[in-house]
């Protein structure tokens, strides 16, 4: 019997060892498996894909620009909206997933489905994460949204199906990549590409271009030139794909997202060392002034050596063509000699333009514009080949001449007509198009030249070899015109993204096998642009209307109209605190929160429309925060008064657990911290009992908090984590500074005689090694504080007692700057004490400045002169001015309303919100 137990025990132990060994081997193989480059997830039939460093950052920048209006109003909008919703849900509901999407690079690709319509695929580089762990977190999030995740056997990795009432999506995790798509076939192609190292590893052009991407950009756009043209136009006939065309491969363009455009720069390459532009170097000038006003598409070839380009299409120096005998009025055979009939007058550029976006019939709808050095020379040289037809245009008898001289890029349908202008020779199959252009040119003679394409400074290089220009919304309109109900037009889906774009301008520079590309894609403006600002009336009527302030050089932008809107029915109220910008119910939505003298919170949308109000208990502190109170991904507003904390949902309704009574009553501003981003919030404030309180959102005091005694706090408590240690900082109205740990125990002993400015925050020092923190002293000097409490100073000028101070990279050069405001002066200094911007306000008493960084990278500082209520505005680009036409009763704020709308300066006057677009 004893032997049997020994045998059984041995078997069990052996089985356990085998199981453990298999588990260890499996884990070893998992760790040993290499993480694939994210480009490997791109399916082989991908047309276009975008790569960026973080989904969360990319989505935030997209929502802050006009790009969001395009993505949310297209035929493929469901893909973007679903992605946007997924990112928001993951970030709110699961910290593990939030870190994945916030800290890892991602890629979105578009490929045609079986019908030719675009289908998107999302890939995230998640690294060494077991599929079971990932499924656990995704399942928890899916269940809260009513979705179910099931696994499907597949090789070399399992597929997972996410199904719900609104449809289904698929994902897999393989070799460190998480890949998601609504199309199973596309997902399987992606897995095969990862497994077989395709397409990036197999396409030399793409592989080389992936190494050219910029580092400090919002994303990188990759696309196959031939496939993109084919899917956008619905035509396989691409005029750019001639022999040795530089556009026979991939393009990679760095993306910089701006309010009104996408700034583009990068390279295109066909995979060969030679192309039709090999002997050319960038030439100039870049000029659109000769284009017809009706031009909607086209391109220009700028040549440093026109003869070298032409020799690729013609052998020798002559062509045998048809001419015209004007004496006998008959066609005759003529010899077209390049030196005599072309080089004697031609300039360095030739353009193809079209007044219709129909790229499938460009030969008959286009015009070729040849730059001319001398009108008389062109008349003499071309006369043997022209037949007068009456009017300013003549018939060109030399059939196919543009094709023979410059190749398929400039092929036009015969017969051709010719107009010889002062600085251009124009050819077109459409005589009507040519006559209209001739009348335009004659009307503009000696006047101002106008172009249908408007360029902003620094959009294009001064010199280039190829210019590409397009009115994308017109192309989308022509492709998307109603067709037969039984016909599917996939091109309409591809061009739907372009329907919100007004202008695409690109230039390409030769000189190497990789063509450098630069340009921009402008978002279409639907709203009329007028020089107006809006006031939102606080009274029940709507009599305030629109006011036109005097024009200044301050940078105030009077372009985008914001309509005047009545706030609500009722008497006007007094706003007692600066407006605060908070998030709304919808992703990316911004709201304006304002407190009134009657202790009420009023909420407005980004256009100034009144939404709701909430009556608080007790005197308000002016503090409003946002927190995931119930830890379910749904954020709430926290509003603090002297005695209570109110918790409201996004619609302004108070939840059941609210209000929470504050112990000791708040005698200072309230601070809210989530130290480890685990939604374990702490509320810290100075009480009337001269103790600093630290409580949870339920109002419960922390048992290990030491309740340090410090009377009359000024401003909010501040939290820092640096060098592996945590710090809490408190400042009194007299300037005393207390720095503790998270339990309220003194961490840095500050000299008793040191006085800090009560209007200056504390900052982690990123300039030098003089101390771990820096701030401003009571007398306005820059102050360094070491970990041992040693104080040192540096003077930047006289800013009076208790000046406002801030520490940030204001001019965007990568180094932190010092900003002082006080004694009627605002000054911004570099780390080397060089003045970046300064403005003196005579007899001024400055309020609390507001700093804002625009999507373009420009920084703004807005501050109120309390004596005159005038607003002072400083820009990182050098402008600084007190605005005579704009005043406010509260300190100003600036925010981005999202989409195409300009950044807005929010001020108040007589119970009114004033929204002023700025640039």
mmCIF file of C-alpha atoms in Angstrom, residues 315-439:
data_model
loop_
_atom_site.group_PDB
_atom_site.id
_atom_site.type_symbol
_atom_site.label_atom_id
_atom_site.label_comp_id
_atom_site.label_asym_id
_atom_site.label_seq_id
_atom_site.Cartn_x
_atom_site.Cartn_y
_atom_site.Cartn_z
ATOM 1 C CA UNK A 315 15.981 62.085 -81.140
ATOM 2 C CA UNK A 316 17.798 64.783 -83.008
ATOM 3 C CA UNK A 317 16.986 68.473 -83.286
ATOM 4 C CA UNK A 318 14.061 68.406 -85.707
ATOM 5 C CA UNK A 319 10.511 67.136 -86.097
ATOM 6 C CA UNK A 320 8.564 66.640 -89.311
ATOM 7 C CA UNK A 321 5.125 68.107 -88.717
ATOM 8 C CA UNK A 322 2.258 69.793 -90.502
ATOM 9 C CA UNK A 323 2.422 73.556 -90.989
ATOM 10 C CA UNK A 324 0.218 76.118 -92.727
ATOM 11 C CA UNK A 325 0.764 78.186 -95.882
ATOM 12 C CA UNK A 326 -0.988 81.476 -95.123
ATOM 13 C CA UNK A 327 -0.609 82.735 -98.716
ATOM 14 C CA UNK A 328 -2.270 79.747 -100.329
ATOM 15 C CA UNK A 329 -4.359 78.870 -97.246
ATOM 16 C CA UNK A 330 -3.405 75.189 -97.308
ATOM 17 C CA UNK A 331 -1.683 72.762 -94.906
ATOM 18 C CA UNK A 332 1.931 72.013 -95.838
ATOM 19 C CA UNK A 333 4.770 69.848 -94.556
ATOM 20 C CA UNK A 334 7.133 71.708 -92.263
ATOM 21 C CA UNK A 335 10.264 70.999 -90.244
ATOM 22 C CA UNK A 336 10.077 72.016 -86.589
ATOM 23 C CA UNK A 337 13.613 72.948 -85.554
ATOM 24 C CA UNK A 338 14.106 73.048 -81.781
ATOM 25 C CA UNK A 339 16.681 75.839 -81.800
ATOM 26 C CA UNK A 340 14.682 78.040 -84.152
ATOM 27 C CA UNK A 341 11.093 77.272 -83.223
ATOM 28 C CA UNK A 342 11.316 76.482 -79.507
ATOM 29 C CA UNK A 343 14.488 77.477 -77.653
ATOM 30 C CA UNK A 344 14.392 80.949 -79.204
ATOM 31 C CA UNK A 345 11.464 81.935 -76.971
ATOM 32 C CA UNK A 346 10.636 79.210 -74.408
ATOM 33 C CA UNK A 347 11.291 79.745 -70.693
ATOM 34 C CA UNK A 348 12.013 77.117 -68.046
ATOM 35 C CA UNK A 349 8.523 75.878 -67.184
ATOM 36 C CA UNK A 350 5.613 74.082 -68.769
ATOM 37 C CA UNK A 351 2.271 73.456 -67.049
ATOM 38 C CA UNK A 352 -0.775 71.339 -67.557
ATOM 39 C CA UNK A 353 -3.990 72.768 -66.086
ATOM 40 C CA UNK A 354 -7.612 71.701 -66.205
ATOM 41 C CA UNK A 355 -10.807 73.561 -65.424
ATOM 42 C CA UNK A 356 -12.632 70.335 -64.638
ATOM 43 C CA UNK A 357 -11.619 67.765 -62.017
ATOM 44 C CA UNK A 358 -12.428 64.904 -64.405
ATOM 45 C CA UNK A 359 -9.018 63.228 -64.412
ATOM 46 C CA UNK A 360 -10.259 60.452 -66.686
ATOM 47 C CA UNK A 361 -10.561 62.823 -69.674
ATOM 48 C CA UNK A 362 -7.626 65.148 -69.118
ATOM 49 C CA UNK A 363 -6.511 65.137 -72.776
ATOM 50 C CA UNK A 364 -9.639 66.934 -73.948
ATOM 51 C CA UNK A 365 -10.358 69.152 -70.916
ATOM 52 C CA UNK A 366 -6.896 70.535 -70.254
ATOM 53 C CA UNK A 367 -4.537 73.297 -71.301
ATOM 54 C CA UNK A 368 -0.756 73.392 -71.625
ATOM 55 C CA UNK A 369 0.957 76.632 -70.597
ATOM 56 C CA UNK A 370 4.521 77.176 -71.850
ATOM 57 C CA UNK A 371 6.447 80.015 -70.259
ATOM 58 C CA UNK A 372 7.706 82.549 -72.803
ATOM 59 C CA UNK A 373 10.619 84.949 -72.596
ATOM 60 C CA UNK A 374 9.426 87.121 -75.485
ATOM 61 C CA UNK A 375 6.023 87.405 -77.146
ATOM 62 C CA UNK A 376 7.350 88.639 -80.496
ATOM 63 C CA UNK A 377 9.888 85.819 -80.705
ATOM 64 C CA UNK A 378 7.158 83.268 -79.990
ATOM 65 C CA UNK A 379 4.914 84.823 -82.690
ATOM 66 C CA UNK A 380 7.668 84.621 -85.291
ATOM 67 C CA UNK A 381 8.791 81.113 -84.354
ATOM 68 C CA UNK A 382 5.321 79.541 -84.285
ATOM 69 C CA UNK A 383 3.794 81.402 -87.260
ATOM 70 C CA UNK A 384 4.582 78.633 -89.812
ATOM 71 C CA UNK A 385 2.485 76.189 -87.779
ATOM 72 C CA UNK A 386 -0.590 78.339 -87.037
ATOM 73 C CA UNK A 387 -3.822 78.827 -88.980
ATOM 74 C CA UNK A 388 -5.775 81.982 -88.198
ATOM 75 C CA UNK A 389 -9.338 81.231 -87.105
ATOM 76 C CA UNK A 390 -10.472 84.671 -86.020
ATOM 77 C CA UNK A 391 -10.095 86.163 -82.579
ATOM 78 C CA UNK A 392 -7.100 85.829 -80.290
ATOM 79 C CA UNK A 393 -6.648 82.071 -80.755
ATOM 80 C CA UNK A 394 -5.305 80.177 -83.751
ATOM 81 C CA UNK A 395 -5.253 76.527 -84.778
ATOM 82 C CA UNK A 396 -1.996 74.618 -84.277
ATOM 83 C CA UNK A 397 -1.506 72.424 -87.341
ATOM 84 C CA UNK A 398 1.373 70.369 -85.836
ATOM 85 C CA UNK A 399 -0.579 67.419 -84.466
ATOM 86 C CA UNK A 400 0.599 65.883 -81.191
ATOM 87 C CA UNK A 401 3.330 68.481 -80.731
ATOM 88 C CA UNK A 402 3.209 68.622 -76.868
ATOM 89 C CA UNK A 403 3.415 64.815 -76.671
ATOM 90 C CA UNK A 404 6.391 64.694 -79.016
ATOM 91 C CA UNK A 405 8.309 67.448 -77.221
ATOM 92 C CA UNK A 406 7.558 66.762 -73.537
ATOM 93 C CA UNK A 407 6.105 63.277 -73.317
ATOM 94 C CA UNK A 408 2.780 61.829 -72.065
ATOM 95 C CA UNK A 409 2.543 64.233 -69.097
ATOM 96 C CA UNK A 410 1.524 66.981 -71.549
ATOM 97 C CA UNK A 411 -0.438 65.014 -74.130
ATOM 98 C CA UNK A 412 -3.537 66.827 -75.434
ATOM 99 C CA UNK A 413 -6.274 65.749 -77.802
ATOM 100 C CA UNK A 414 -6.050 67.092 -81.354
ATOM 101 C CA UNK A 415 -6.915 69.455 -82.886
ATOM 102 C CA UNK A 416 -5.144 72.033 -80.725
ATOM 103 C CA UNK A 417 -5.596 75.784 -80.578
ATOM 104 C CA UNK A 418 -2.947 78.295 -79.579
ATOM 105 C CA UNK A 419 -2.867 81.641 -77.796
ATOM 106 C CA UNK A 420 0.373 83.635 -77.596
ATOM 107 C CA UNK A 421 0.442 85.972 -74.617
ATOM 108 C CA UNK A 422 2.953 88.372 -73.184
ATOM 109 C CA UNK A 423 4.763 85.740 -71.114
ATOM 110 C CA UNK A 424 3.009 82.487 -71.993
ATOM 111 C CA UNK A 425 2.015 80.296 -74.917
ATOM 112 C CA UNK A 426 -1.187 78.358 -74.243
ATOM 113 C CA UNK A 427 -2.401 75.243 -76.072
ATOM 114 C CA UNK A 428 -5.755 73.492 -75.657
ATOM 115 C CA UNK A 429 -8.200 71.243 -77.464
ATOM 116 C CA UNK A 430 -11.006 73.422 -76.079
ATOM 117 C CA UNK A 431 -11.194 76.644 -78.060
ATOM 118 C CA UNK A 432 -13.746 78.024 -75.618
ATOM 119 C CA UNK A 433 -11.384 77.413 -72.683
ATOM 120 C CA UNK A 434 -8.555 79.084 -74.604
ATOM 121 C CA UNK A 435 -10.607 82.133 -75.638
ATOM 122 C CA UNK A 436 -11.724 82.686 -72.045
ATOM 123 C CA UNK A 437 -8.118 82.450 -70.891
ATOM 124 C CA UNK A 438 -6.977 84.883 -73.597
ATOM 125 C CA UNK A 439 -9.531 87.461 -72.453
#
